[in-house]
Amino acid sequence: FNHATVEPSSFEMDFIARDNVRYVYGFKITAEEVVEEYLYSFTSRKKSELFVRKKGEKIHFGSLFKGEQKVLEDQLLNNNLLLSKAANSNYEQMQKVYTYFTRGFHVVLGSLNDSFSMKKSFEDTSFKKYIADFLKVADTGIEAFEVMKQDIGDLKFPNDMPQAFREKLAKRSAYKAEVIHYTCDDSTPEQVSWGLAEESAGTVKLFSLAGPIIDVLNQGQILIF
C-alpha cells in the first residue's frame, strides 16, 4: 500500500466555542503528515485569521493570535496539529478552541445500549424526569420509570473471554429499569409495571437514545451517532 498515492483527507468545523466566539477550524492530512491547517475567528462580522499553516511554507500567525509563535513553530512536528500542540503547551487562547473538540461531543460508538440513560437517571433525578417526559411525548404509554443498581458480582463469564469485554458487559449490566404504565379496567385506573426489556424493541431503543439526546441539549454539545 503506497500512502503517497492517497489524496489528503480534509475536515472543517464552523462552531461557537464556550467563550461565545465563532471559529472556523480545518485541516488537511495524510497518514504521515499535516498538509494544511487553519483557524479563523469572528469577534465581529469580519473573519479574522488566527493562523494558517501550509506544507513547505512558514506558518502565518494573525494579529489576534496570543502567545509565543516561534517557539511553537520550532517544536511542531510534521504530523502534529498546531491546535493540539498549542493547547497542550498551555496557550490559553488555543485551549478554549481545543476544549470544544475534547468536551463538546457525545459520541455513541457501535450498537446503542441503555447503560448511559440508566446510569444518568440513577445519579440525577432531574435527568430522569427529562427522560420520562421524553418518553411521554413520544407516546410510548410509559408514565414513569425507576432505575435500580444491581449486583453484578454473580455474573459468570467464559474463561477465555477478554477482560476488556468482561468489563464492558459488566458496565452494561450494572443497572436495571422498571417502567410504569396506567391501565383502566372498568373505569378504575391501575398502575402496572414491568422490566424495560419487556417493552418493544423500538421503545427500548428510544429510551437508550433519550439519554444522549438530553445530555447534549443540556451541555450544549453535538451528538455523533
PDB file of C-alpha atoms in Angstrom, residues 35-40 47-70 72-73 76 82 93-94:
ATOM      1  CA  VAL A  35      -0.713  19.210   4.657  1.00  0.00           C
ATOM      2  CA  GLU A  36      -2.717  22.241   5.703  1.00  0.00           C
ATOM      3  CA  GLU A  37      -4.285  23.660   8.887  1.00  0.00           C
ATOM      4  CA  TYR A  38      -6.088  26.915   9.643  1.00  0.00           C
ATOM      5  CA  LEU A  39      -8.094  28.684  12.324  1.00  0.00           C
ATOM      6  CA  TYR A  40     -10.247  31.801  11.930  1.00  0.00           C
ATOM      7  CA  LYS A  47     -13.410  36.907   9.690  1.00  0.00           C
ATOM      8  CA  SER A  48     -10.008  37.236  11.379  1.00  0.00           C
ATOM      9  CA  GLU A  49      -7.096  34.900  10.776  1.00  0.00           C
ATOM     10  CA  LEU A  50      -5.524  33.287  13.851  1.00  0.00           C
ATOM     11  CA  PHE A  51      -3.133  31.050  11.946  1.00  0.00           C
ATOM     12  CA  VAL A  52      -2.699  29.441   8.537  1.00  0.00           C
ATOM     13  CA  ARG A  53      -0.276  26.582   8.032  1.00  0.00           C
ATOM     14  CA  LYS A  54       0.646  25.006   4.701  1.00  0.00           C
ATOM     15  CA  LYS A  55       3.164  22.279   3.971  1.00  0.00           C
ATOM     16  CA  GLY A  56       6.541  23.682   2.941  1.00  0.00           C
ATOM     17  CA  GLU A  57       5.676  27.243   3.997  1.00  0.00           C
ATOM     18  CA  LYS A  58       6.290  29.303   7.099  1.00  0.00           C
ATOM     19  CA  ILE A  59       3.261  29.380   9.414  1.00  0.00           C
ATOM     20  CA  HIS A  60       1.389  32.665   9.206  1.00  0.00           C
ATOM     21  CA  PHE A  61       0.047  33.899  12.533  1.00  0.00           C
ATOM     22  CA  GLY A  62      -2.635  36.583  12.583  1.00  0.00           C
ATOM     23  CA  SER A  63      -2.529  39.648  14.787  1.00  0.00           C
ATOM     24  CA  LEU A  64      -5.121  38.143  17.169  1.00  0.00           C
ATOM     25  CA  PHE A  65      -3.021  35.057  17.947  1.00  0.00           C
ATOM     26  CA  LYS A  66      -1.840  35.216  21.573  1.00  0.00           C
ATOM     27  CA  GLY A  67       1.373  33.583  22.736  1.00  0.00           C
ATOM     28  CA  GLU A  68       4.922  32.889  21.608  1.00  0.00           C
ATOM     29  CA  GLN A  69       4.895  31.984  17.922  1.00  0.00           C
ATOM     30  CA  LYS A  70       8.464  30.990  17.068  1.00  0.00           C
ATOM     31  CA  LEU A  72       5.556  26.836  18.913  1.00  0.00           C
ATOM     32  CA  GLU A  73       6.604  26.616  15.275  1.00  0.00           C
ATOM     33  CA  LEU A  76       5.854  21.472  15.839  1.00  0.00           C
ATOM     34  CA  LEU A  82      -0.829  23.043  15.649  1.00  0.00           C
ATOM     35  CA  GLN A  93      -6.488  31.012  23.673  1.00  0.00           C
ATOM     36  CA  MET A  94      -5.974  27.712  21.848  1.00  0.00           C
TER      37      MET A  94
END
